[in-house]
CSV table of C-alpha atoms in Angstrom, one decimal:
chain,number,residue,atom,x,y,z
A,1,ASP,CA,-24.9,-27.9,25.5
A,2,ALA,CA,-22.1,-27.8,28.1
A,3,LYS,CA,-20.0,-30.8,28.8
A,4,THR,CA,-20.1,-32.7,32.1
A,5,THR,CA,-17.6,-34.9,33.9
A,6,GLN,CA,-18.7,-37.8,36.1
A,7,PRO,CA,-16.8,-40.7,37.7
A,8,PRO,CA,-17.1,-43.8,35.6
A,9,SER,CA,-18.3,-46.0,38.4
A,10,MET,CA,-19.3,-45.9,42.1
A,11,ASP,CA,-20.7,-48.4,44.5
A,12,CYS,CA,-22.8,-47.9,47.6
A,13,ALA,CA,-24.2,-50.2,50.3
A,14,GLU,CA,-27.9,-50.9,50.3
A,15,GLY,CA,-29.8,-48.6,52.6
A,16,ARG,CA,-27.1,-45.9,52.6
A,17,ALA,CA,-27.2,-42.6,50.8
A,18,ALA,CA,-25.6,-42.6,47.3
A,19,ASN,CA,-23.9,-39.3,46.4
A,20,LEU,CA,-23.2,-39.0,42.7
A,21,PRO,CA,-21.0,-36.0,41.7
A,22,CYS,CA,-21.0,-34.1,38.5
A,23,ASN,CA,-18.7,-31.3,37.2
A,24,HIS,CA,-20.1,-28.8,34.7
A,25,SER,CA,-17.7,-25.9,34.9
A,26,THR,CA,-18.7,-24.4,31.5
A,27,ILE,CA,-22.4,-24.2,32.3
A,28,SER,CA,-24.1,-21.1,30.9
A,29,GLY,CA,-26.5,-18.9,32.9
A,30,ASN,CA,-29.6,-20.2,31.1
A,31,GLU,CA,-28.7,-23.9,31.3
A,32,TYR,CA,-30.3,-26.3,33.7
A,33,VAL,CA,-28.7,-29.4,35.3
A,34,TYR,CA,-30.7,-32.6,34.6
A,35,TRP,CA,-30.2,-36.1,35.9
A,36,TYR,CA,-31.4,-39.2,34.2
A,37,ARG,CA,-30.7,-42.9,34.9
A,38,GLN,CA,-30.8,-45.9,32.7
A,39,ILE,CA,-31.4,-49.3,34.1
A,40,HIS,CA,-30.0,-52.1,32.0
A,41,SER,CA,-31.8,-52.6,28.6
A,42,GLN,CA,-34.3,-49.9,29.3
A,43,GLY,CA,-34.8,-46.3,28.1
A,44,PRO,CA,-33.5,-43.4,30.3
A,45,GLN,CA,-35.6,-42.3,33.1
A,46,TYR,CA,-35.9,-38.7,34.3
A,47,ILE,CA,-34.9,-38.1,37.9
A,48,ILE,CA,-34.7,-34.5,38.7
A,49,HIS,CA,-33.5,-31.1,37.4
A,50,GLY,CA,-32.6,-27.7,38.7
A,51,LEU,CA,-31.2,-24.3,37.8
A,52,LYS,CA,-29.4,-23.0,40.9
A,53,ASN,CA,-31.5,-23.9,44.0
A,54,ASN,CA,-31.4,-27.3,45.6
A,55,GLU,CA,-34.2,-29.5,44.5
A,56,THR,CA,-35.9,-32.6,46.1
A,57,ASN,CA,-38.5,-34.9,44.8
A,58,GLU,CA,-39.7,-38.4,45.7
A,59,MET,CA,-36.7,-40.0,43.9
A,60,ALA,CA,-33.7,-37.9,44.9
A,61,SER,CA,-32.2,-34.6,45.9
A,62,LEU,CA,-30.1,-32.3,43.8
A,63,ILE,CA,-27.5,-30.1,45.3
A,64,ILE,CA,-26.0,-27.4,43.1
A,65,THR,CA,-23.0,-25.4,44.2
A,66,GLU,CA,-23.3,-21.7,44.5
A,67,ASP,CA,-21.1,-21.1,41.4
A,68,ARG,CA,-23.1,-23.8,39.6
A,69,LYS,CA,-20.0,-25.5,38.4
A,70,SER,CA,-20.8,-28.8,40.0
A,71,SER,CA,-23.7,-30.7,41.5
A,72,THR,CA,-24.4,-33.8,43.5
A,73,LEU,CA,-27.3,-36.2,43.0
A,74,ILE,CA,-28.3,-37.8,46.3
A,75,LEU,CA,-30.3,-41.0,46.5
A,76,PRO,CA,-31.2,-41.0,50.3
A,77,HIS,CA,-31.7,-44.7,50.8
A,78,ALA,CA,-30.3,-46.7,48.0
A,79,THR,CA,-31.9,-50.0,47.1
A,80,LEU,CA,-30.8,-52.8,44.7
A,81,ARG,CA,-33.2,-51.4,42.2
A,82,ASP,CA,-31.2,-48.2,42.0
A,83,THR,CA,-28.4,-50.0,40.2
A,84,ALA,CA,-28.1,-48.2,36.9
A,85,VAL,CA,-26.0,-45.7,34.9
A,86,TYR,CA,-26.7,-42.2,36.0
A,87,TYR,CA,-26.3,-39.3,33.5
A,88,CYS,CA,-25.7,-35.7,34.4
A,89,ILE,CA,-26.7,-33.3,31.6
A,90,VAL,CA,-26.8,-29.6,31.2
A,91,ARG,CA,-29.1,-28.1,28.7
A,92,ALA,CA,-30.9,-24.9,27.8
A,93,THR,CA,-34.4,-24.3,29.2
A,94,PRO,CA,-37.0,-26.4,27.3
A,95,GLY,CA,-40.4,-25.1,26.5
A,96,TYR,CA,-39.8,-21.5,25.3
A,97,SER,CA,-38.6,-22.5,21.9
A,98,SER,CA,-38.3,-25.8,20.1
A,99,ALA,CA,-37.2,-28.7,22.2
A,100,SER,CA,-33.5,-28.8,22.8
A,101,LYS,CA,-31.6,-32.0,22.2
A,102,ILE,CA,-30.1,-34.0,25.0
A,103,ILE,CA,-26.5,-35.1,24.6
A,104,PHE,CA,-25.5,-37.9,26.9
A,105,GLY,CA,-22.0,-38.3,28.3
A,106,SER,CA,-20.5,-41.4,29.7
A,107,GLY,CA,-22.4,-41.3,33.0
A,108,THR,CA,-21.7,-43.1,36.3
A,109,ARG,CA,-22.3,-46.7,36.7
A,110,LEU,CA,-23.8,-47.1,40.2
A,111,SER,CA,-23.7,-50.5,41.8
A,112,ILE,CA,-25.6,-51.1,45.0
A,113,ARG,CA,-24.3,-53.9,47.1
A,114,PRO,CA,-26.5,-55.9,49.5
B,1,GLY,CA,-49.0,-39.0,31.8
B,2,ALA,CA,-46.1,-38.6,29.3
B,3,VAL,CA,-45.7,-42.1,28.2
B,4,VAL,CA,-43.7,-43.0,25.1
B,5,SER,CA,-43.9,-46.5,23.5
B,6,GLN,CA,-41.8,-48.2,20.9
B,7,HIS,CA,-42.6,-51.1,18.7
B,8,PRO,CA,-41.3,-53.6,18.4
B,9,SER,CA,-39.3,-54.1,21.6
B,10,TRP,CA,-36.9,-56.4,19.8
B,11,VAL,CA,-36.4,-57.6,16.3
B,12,ILE,CA,-34.1,-60.0,14.5
B,13,CYS,CA,-33.7,-59.7,10.8
B,14,LYS,CA,-31.5,-61.0,8.0
B,15,SER,CA,-28.7,-58.9,6.5
B,16,GLY,CA,-29.9,-56.8,3.6
B,17,THR,CA,-33.5,-56.4,4.8
B,18,SER,CA,-35.1,-53.2,6.1
B,19,VAL,CA,-36.6,-52.7,9.6
B,20,LYS,CA,-39.1,-50.1,10.7
B,21,ILE,CA,-39.2,-49.0,14.4
B,22,GLU,CA,-42.2,-47.0,15.6
B,23,CYS,CA,-42.1,-44.4,18.4
B,24,ARG,CA,-45.4,-43.2,19.8
B,25,SER,CA,-46.3,-40.6,22.4
B,26,LEU,CA,-49.4,-42.1,24.0
B,27,ASP,CA,-50.9,-39.2,26.0
B,28,PHE,CA,-49.4,-36.1,24.6
B,29,GLN,CA,-48.6,-34.4,21.3
B,30,ALA,CA,-44.9,-34.4,20.4
B,31,THR,CA,-43.8,-31.9,17.8
B,32,THR,CA,-40.2,-33.0,18.2
B,33,MET,CA,-38.9,-36.6,18.6
B,34,PHE,CA,-35.3,-37.7,18.9
B,35,TRP,CA,-33.7,-41.0,17.9
B,36,TYR,CA,-30.7,-42.4,19.7
B,37,ARG,CA,-28.5,-45.5,19.2
B,38,GLN,CA,-26.7,-47.3,22.0
B,39,PHE,CA,-24.0,-50.0,21.5
B,40,PRO,CA,-23.2,-52.4,24.4
B,41,LYS,CA,-21.5,-50.7,27.4
B,42,GLN,CA,-21.6,-47.3,25.6
B,43,SER,CA,-23.7,-44.2,26.1
B,44,LEU,CA,-26.6,-43.1,24.0
B,45,MET,CA,-25.6,-41.4,20.8
B,46,LEU,CA,-28.1,-39.0,19.2
B,47,MET,CA,-28.8,-39.9,15.6
B,48,ALA,CA,-31.4,-37.3,14.5
B,49,THR,CA,-34.0,-34.8,15.5
B,50,SER,CA,-37.4,-35.3,14.0
B,51,ASN,CA,-39.9,-32.5,13.7
B,52,GLU,CA,-43.5,-33.2,12.7
B,53,GLY,CA,-44.2,-32.4,9.1
B,54,SER,CA,-40.6,-31.6,8.1
B,55,LYS,CA,-37.4,-33.3,7.3
B,56,ALA,CA,-35.3,-34.8,10.1
B,57,THR,CA,-32.0,-33.2,11.1
B,58,TYR,CA,-29.3,-35.8,11.3
B,59,GLU,CA,-26.2,-35.6,13.5
B,60,GLN,CA,-22.8,-35.6,11.9
B,61,GLY,CA,-21.7,-39.1,10.7
B,62,VAL,CA,-25.3,-40.5,10.5
B,63,GLU,CA,-26.3,-41.5,7.1
B,64,LYS,CA,-29.7,-40.1,6.3
B,65,ASP,CA,-30.3,-42.5,3.4
B,66,LYS,CA,-29.7,-45.5,5.6
B,67,PHE,CA,-31.7,-44.3,8.6
B,68,LEU,CA,-35.0,-43.0,7.2
B,69,ILE,CA,-37.1,-41.0,9.6
B,70,ASN,CA,-40.7,-40.0,9.2
B,71,HIS,CA,-42.7,-37.9,11.6
B,72,ALA,CA,-46.1,-37.8,9.9
B,73,SER,CA,-48.2,-37.0,13.0
B,74,LEU,CA,-47.9,-35.4,16.4
B,75,THR,CA,-47.8,-38.8,18.1
B,76,LEU,CA,-45.8,-41.0,15.8
B,77,SER,CA,-42.3,-41.1,14.4
B,78,THR,CA,-40.7,-44.0,12.6
B,79,LEU,CA,-37.1,-45.0,12.0
B,80,THR,CA,-36.4,-47.3,9.1
B,81,VAL,CA,-33.0,-49.0,9.0
B,82,THR,CA,-32.5,-49.7,5.3
B,83,SER,CA,-30.4,-52.6,4.1
B,84,ALA,CA,-29.5,-53.6,7.6
B,85,HIS,CA,-26.1,-55.2,8.3
B,86,PRO,CA,-24.7,-56.8,11.4
B,87,GLU,CA,-22.9,-53.6,12.4
B,88,ASP,CA,-26.4,-51.9,12.6
B,89,SER,CA,-27.2,-54.3,15.5
B,90,SER,CA,-27.9,-52.0,18.4
B,91,PHE,CA,-30.4,-50.6,21.0
B,92,TYR,CA,-32.5,-47.9,19.4
B,93,ILE,CA,-34.2,-45.4,21.7
B,94,CYS,CA,-36.5,-42.6,20.9
B,95,SER,CA,-37.6,-39.6,23.0
B,96,ALA,CA,-40.6,-37.3,22.5
B,97,ALA,CA,-40.8,-33.7,23.5
B,98,LYS,CA,-44.1,-32.2,24.7
B,99,GLY,CA,-45.5,-29.7,22.2
B,100,GLN,CA,-46.1,-26.0,22.8
B,101,SER,CA,-49.8,-26.7,23.2
B,102,SER,CA,-49.2,-28.7,26.4
B,103,SER,CA,-50.4,-27.1,29.5
B,104,SER,CA,-47.4,-28.2,31.4
B,105,GLY,CA,-43.9,-29.5,30.8
B,106,ARG,CA,-43.6,-27.9,27.3
B,107,GLY,CA,-40.4,-29.1,25.6
B,108,GLU,CA,-39.6,-31.7,28.3
B,109,GLN,CA,-38.5,-35.0,26.8
B,110,PHE,CA,-39.7,-38.5,27.7
B,111,PHE,CA,-37.9,-41.6,26.6
B,112,GLY,CA,-39.3,-44.8,25.1
B,113,PRO,CA,-38.3,-48.3,26.4
B,114,GLY,CA,-36.0,-49.0,23.4
B,115,THR,CA,-35.9,-51.5,20.5
B,116,ARG,CA,-33.1,-54.0,20.3
B,117,LEU,CA,-32.2,-54.8,16.7
B,118,THR,CA,-30.1,-57.8,15.9
B,119,VAL,CA,-29.0,-58.3,12.3
B,120,LEU,CA,-27.8,-61.7,11.4
Protein backbone atom coordinates (compact mmCIF):
# COMPACT_ATOMS: atom_id res chain seq x y z
CA ASP A 1 0.00 0.00 0.00
CA ALA A 2 1.12 3.54 -0.72
CA LYS A 3 2.38 5.77 2.06
CA THR A 4 0.41 8.83 3.14
CA THR A 5 1.46 12.06 4.83
CA GLN A 6 -0.79 13.96 7.22
CA PRO A 7 -0.22 16.87 9.61
CA PRO A 8 0.20 15.53 13.15
CA SER A 9 -2.43 17.78 14.66
CA MET A 10 -5.08 20.35 13.83
CA ASP A 11 -7.76 22.20 15.67
CA CYS A 12 -11.07 23.62 14.61
CA ALA A 13 -13.82 25.66 16.23
CA GLU A 14 -17.06 23.90 16.97
CA GLY A 15 -19.62 24.45 14.24
CA ARG A 16 -17.04 25.28 11.61
CA ALA A 17 -15.87 23.03 8.80
CA ALA A 18 -12.81 20.91 9.54
CA ASN A 19 -10.60 20.30 6.52
CA LEU A 20 -8.05 17.53 6.95
CA PRO A 21 -5.40 17.21 4.23
CA CYS A 22 -3.58 14.08 3.11
CA ASN A 23 -0.77 13.59 0.61
CA HIS A 24 -0.48 10.30 -1.24
CA SER A 25 1.81 11.11 -4.15
CA THR A 26 2.74 7.47 -4.85
CA ILE A 27 -0.81 6.17 -5.11
CA SER A 28 -1.37 3.54 -7.79
CA GLY A 29 -4.17 3.54 -10.32
CA ASN A 30 -6.11 0.75 -8.59
CA GLU A 31 -5.78 2.16 -5.07
CA TYR A 32 -8.59 3.86 -3.22
CA VAL A 33 -8.30 6.61 -0.62
CA TYR A 34 -9.90 5.64 2.69
CA TRP A 35 -10.47 7.67 5.81
CA TYR A 36 -10.97 6.24 9.28
CA ARG A 37 -11.07 7.92 12.64
CA GLN A 38 -10.33 6.68 16.11
CA ILE A 39 -11.91 8.21 19.15
CA HIS A 40 -9.89 7.72 22.30
CA SER A 41 -9.83 4.10 23.54
CA GLN A 42 -12.12 2.85 20.77
CA GLY A 43 -11.60 0.89 17.57
CA PRO A 44 -11.24 2.76 14.26
CA GLN A 45 -14.43 3.88 12.57
CA TYR A 46 -14.85 3.98 8.81
CA ILE A 47 -15.71 7.42 7.45
CA ILE A 48 -15.56 7.45 3.67
CA HIS A 49 -13.57 6.27 0.68
CA GLY A 50 -13.14 7.17 -2.97
CA LEU A 51 -11.16 6.45 -6.12
CA LYS A 52 -11.06 9.68 -8.12
CA ASN A 53 -14.42 11.37 -7.88
CA ASN A 54 -15.45 13.46 -4.91
CA GLU A 55 -17.62 11.58 -2.46
CA THR A 56 -20.09 12.64 0.21
CA ASN A 57 -21.97 10.73 2.86
CA GLU A 58 -23.75 11.56 6.09
CA MET A 59 -20.46 11.93 7.96
CA ALA A 60 -18.14 13.79 5.62
CA SER A 61 -17.05 14.79 2.15
CA LEU A 62 -13.92 13.59 0.39
CA ILE A 63 -12.24 15.78 -2.19
CA ILE A 64 -9.58 14.07 -4.33
CA THR A 65 -7.36 16.14 -6.59
CA GLU A 66 -7.41 15.43 -10.30
CA ASP A 67 -3.93 13.90 -10.22
CA ARG A 68 -5.00 11.84 -7.17
CA LYS A 69 -1.85 12.77 -5.31
CA SER A 70 -3.70 14.39 -2.43
CA SER A 71 -7.10 14.56 -0.85
CA THR A 72 -9.03 16.47 1.79
CA LEU A 73 -11.56 15.15 4.25
CA ILE A 74 -14.19 17.71 5.15
CA LEU A 75 -16.35 17.55 8.26
CA PRO A 76 -18.90 20.24 7.39
CA HIS A 77 -20.01 21.22 10.89
CA ALA A 78 -17.54 19.94 13.47
CA THR A 79 -18.80 19.05 16.93
CA LEU A 80 -16.95 18.15 20.10
CA ARG A 81 -17.69 14.49 19.36
CA ASP A 82 -15.53 14.74 16.24
CA THR A 83 -12.40 15.04 18.38
CA ALA A 84 -10.36 12.02 17.30
CA VAL A 85 -7.32 10.85 15.36
CA TYR A 86 -8.08 10.77 11.64
CA TYR A 87 -6.25 8.32 9.42
CA CYS A 88 -5.88 8.63 5.67
CA ILE A 89 -5.06 5.31 4.01
CA VAL A 90 -4.61 4.18 0.44
CA ARG A 91 -5.23 0.57 -0.40
CA ALA A 92 -6.07 -1.73 -3.26
CA THR A 93 -9.67 -2.41 -4.13
CA PRO A 94 -11.16 -4.87 -1.66
CA GLY A 95 -13.57 -7.54 -2.63
CA TYR A 96 -12.16 -8.98 -5.84
CA SER A 97 -9.51 -11.04 -4.15
CA SER A 98 -8.64 -11.74 -0.56
CA ALA A 99 -9.07 -8.80 1.78
CA SER A 100 -6.13 -6.42 1.68
CA LYS A 101 -4.53 -5.39 4.93
CA ILE A 102 -4.80 -1.83 6.19
CA ILE A 103 -1.57 -0.17 7.26
CA PHE A 104 -2.13 2.84 9.50
CA GLY A 105 0.15 5.87 9.44
CA SER A 106 0.42 8.43 12.21
CA GLY A 107 -2.83 10.22 11.41
CA THR A 108 -3.97 13.72 12.34
CA ARG A 109 -5.12 14.44 15.87
CA LEU A 110 -8.11 16.75 15.43
CA SER A 111 -9.19 18.82 18.41
CA ILE A 112 -12.49 20.64 18.32
CA ARG A 113 -12.62 23.68 20.58
CA PRO A 114 -15.91 24.98 22.01
CA GLY B 1 -24.98 -4.62 9.91
CA ALA B 2 -21.25 -5.34 9.98
CA VAL B 3 -20.68 -5.40 13.71
CA VAL B 4 -17.49 -6.77 15.23
CA SER B 5 -17.20 -7.51 18.92
CA GLN B 6 -14.24 -8.26 21.15
CA HIS B 7 -14.15 -10.02 24.46
CA PRO B 8 -13.05 -9.10 27.00
CA SER B 9 -13.04 -5.32 26.68
CA TRP B 10 -10.31 -5.14 29.27
CA VAL B 11 -8.22 -7.63 31.22
CA ILE B 12 -5.61 -7.44 33.95
CA CYS B 13 -3.32 -10.40 34.48
CA LYS B 14 -0.17 -11.38 36.29
CA SER B 15 3.14 -11.66 34.51
CA GLY B 16 3.71 -15.13 33.10
CA THR B 17 0.08 -15.99 32.52
CA SER B 18 -1.64 -16.39 29.15
CA VAL B 19 -4.57 -14.30 28.01
CA LYS B 20 -7.05 -15.09 25.25
CA ILE B 21 -8.88 -12.35 23.35
CA GLU B 22 -11.85 -13.17 21.13
CA CYS B 23 -12.93 -11.33 18.00
CA ARG B 24 -16.36 -12.08 16.56
CA SER B 25 -18.18 -10.88 13.46
CA LEU B 26 -21.77 -10.77 14.66
CA ASP B 27 -23.78 -10.43 11.47
CA PHE B 28 -21.50 -11.46 8.64
CA GLN B 29 -19.00 -14.13 7.74
CA ALA B 30 -15.37 -13.10 7.83
CA THR B 31 -12.89 -15.25 5.96
CA THR B 32 -10.11 -12.88 6.95
CA MET B 33 -9.49 -11.16 10.26
CA PHE B 34 -6.66 -8.88 11.26
CA TRP B 35 -5.06 -8.24 14.63
CA TYR B 36 -3.53 -4.91 15.60
CA ARG B 37 -1.71 -3.62 18.66
CA GLN B 38 -1.65 -0.01 19.78
CA PHE B 39 0.59 1.52 22.44
CA PRO B 40 -0.34 4.83 24.11
CA LYS B 41 -0.15 7.83 21.79
CA GLN B 42 0.92 5.63 18.88
CA SER B 43 -0.82 4.40 15.77
CA LEU B 44 -2.22 0.92 15.21
CA MET B 45 0.39 -1.64 14.27
CA LEU B 46 -0.69 -4.67 12.26
CA MET B 47 0.40 -7.87 13.97
CA ALA B 48 -1.04 -10.62 11.80
CA THR B 49 -3.56 -11.64 9.19
CA SER B 50 -5.80 -14.54 10.07
CA ASN B 51 -7.56 -16.64 7.43
CA GLU B 52 -10.26 -19.11 8.38
CA GLY B 53 -8.98 -22.65 8.41
CA SER B 54 -5.33 -21.82 7.77
CA LYS B 55 -2.29 -20.56 9.62
CA ALA B 56 -2.01 -16.87 10.36
CA THR B 57 0.49 -14.67 8.54
CA TYR B 58 2.53 -12.59 10.95
CA GLU B 59 4.10 -9.22 10.24
CA GLN B 60 7.84 -8.85 10.53
CA GLY B 61 8.99 -8.65 14.13
CA VAL B 62 5.89 -10.25 15.63
CA GLU B 63 6.61 -13.49 17.46
CA LYS B 64 4.21 -16.16 16.26
CA ASP B 65 4.91 -18.41 19.26
CA LYS B 66 4.04 -15.63 21.65
CA PHE B 67 0.92 -14.36 19.91
CA LEU B 68 -1.08 -17.44 18.97
CA ILE B 69 -3.90 -16.85 16.52
CA ASN B 70 -6.71 -19.28 15.80
CA HIS B 71 -9.42 -18.66 13.21
CA ALA B 72 -11.52 -21.79 13.52
CA SER B 73 -14.78 -20.47 12.13
CA LEU B 74 -16.05 -17.76 9.81
CA THR B 75 -17.17 -15.63 12.73
CA LEU B 76 -14.48 -16.11 15.36
CA SER B 77 -10.77 -15.48 15.65
CA THR B 78 -8.81 -15.62 18.88
CA LEU B 79 -5.51 -14.08 19.90
CA THR B 80 -3.68 -15.66 22.82
CA VAL B 81 -0.86 -13.73 24.41
CA THR B 82 1.29 -16.43 25.95
CA SER B 83 3.46 -15.87 29.01
CA ALA B 84 2.46 -12.23 29.10
CA HIS B 85 4.87 -9.64 30.45
CA PRO B 86 4.38 -5.96 31.33
CA GLU B 87 5.73 -4.90 27.94
CA ASP B 88 2.79 -6.74 26.32
CA SER B 89 0.40 -4.30 27.98
CA SER B 90 -1.37 -2.64 25.10
CA PHE B 91 -4.67 -2.02 23.31
CA TYR B 92 -5.42 -4.96 21.01
CA ILE B 93 -7.83 -4.37 18.13
CA CYS B 94 -9.19 -6.79 15.57
CA SER B 95 -10.86 -6.18 12.25
CA ALA B 96 -12.95 -8.55 10.18
CA ALA B 97 -13.31 -8.52 6.40
CA LYS B 98 -16.56 -9.52 4.77
CA GLY B 99 -16.27 -12.81 2.90
CA GLN B 100 -16.75 -13.38 -0.81
CA SER B 101 -20.24 -14.74 -0.20
CA SER B 102 -21.46 -11.37 1.06
CA SER B 103 -23.97 -9.67 -1.17
CA SER B 104 -22.34 -6.30 -0.61
CA GLY B 105 -19.15 -4.86 0.78
CA ARG B 106 -17.02 -7.88 -0.02
CA GLY B 107 -13.58 -7.49 1.46
CA GLU B 108 -14.44 -4.36 3.44
CA GLN B 109 -13.07 -4.35 6.96
CA PHE B 110 -14.88 -3.54 10.14
CA PHE B 111 -13.10 -2.94 13.42
CA GLY B 112 -13.83 -4.22 16.89
CA PRO B 113 -13.93 -1.93 19.93
CA GLY B 114 -10.57 -3.13 21.23
CA THR B 115 -9.29 -4.99 24.30
CA ARG B 116 -7.06 -3.28 26.81
CA LEU B 117 -4.54 -5.67 28.30
CA THR B 118 -2.63 -4.74 31.44
CA VAL B 119 0.06 -7.12 32.65
CA LEU B 120 1.21 -6.58 36.22
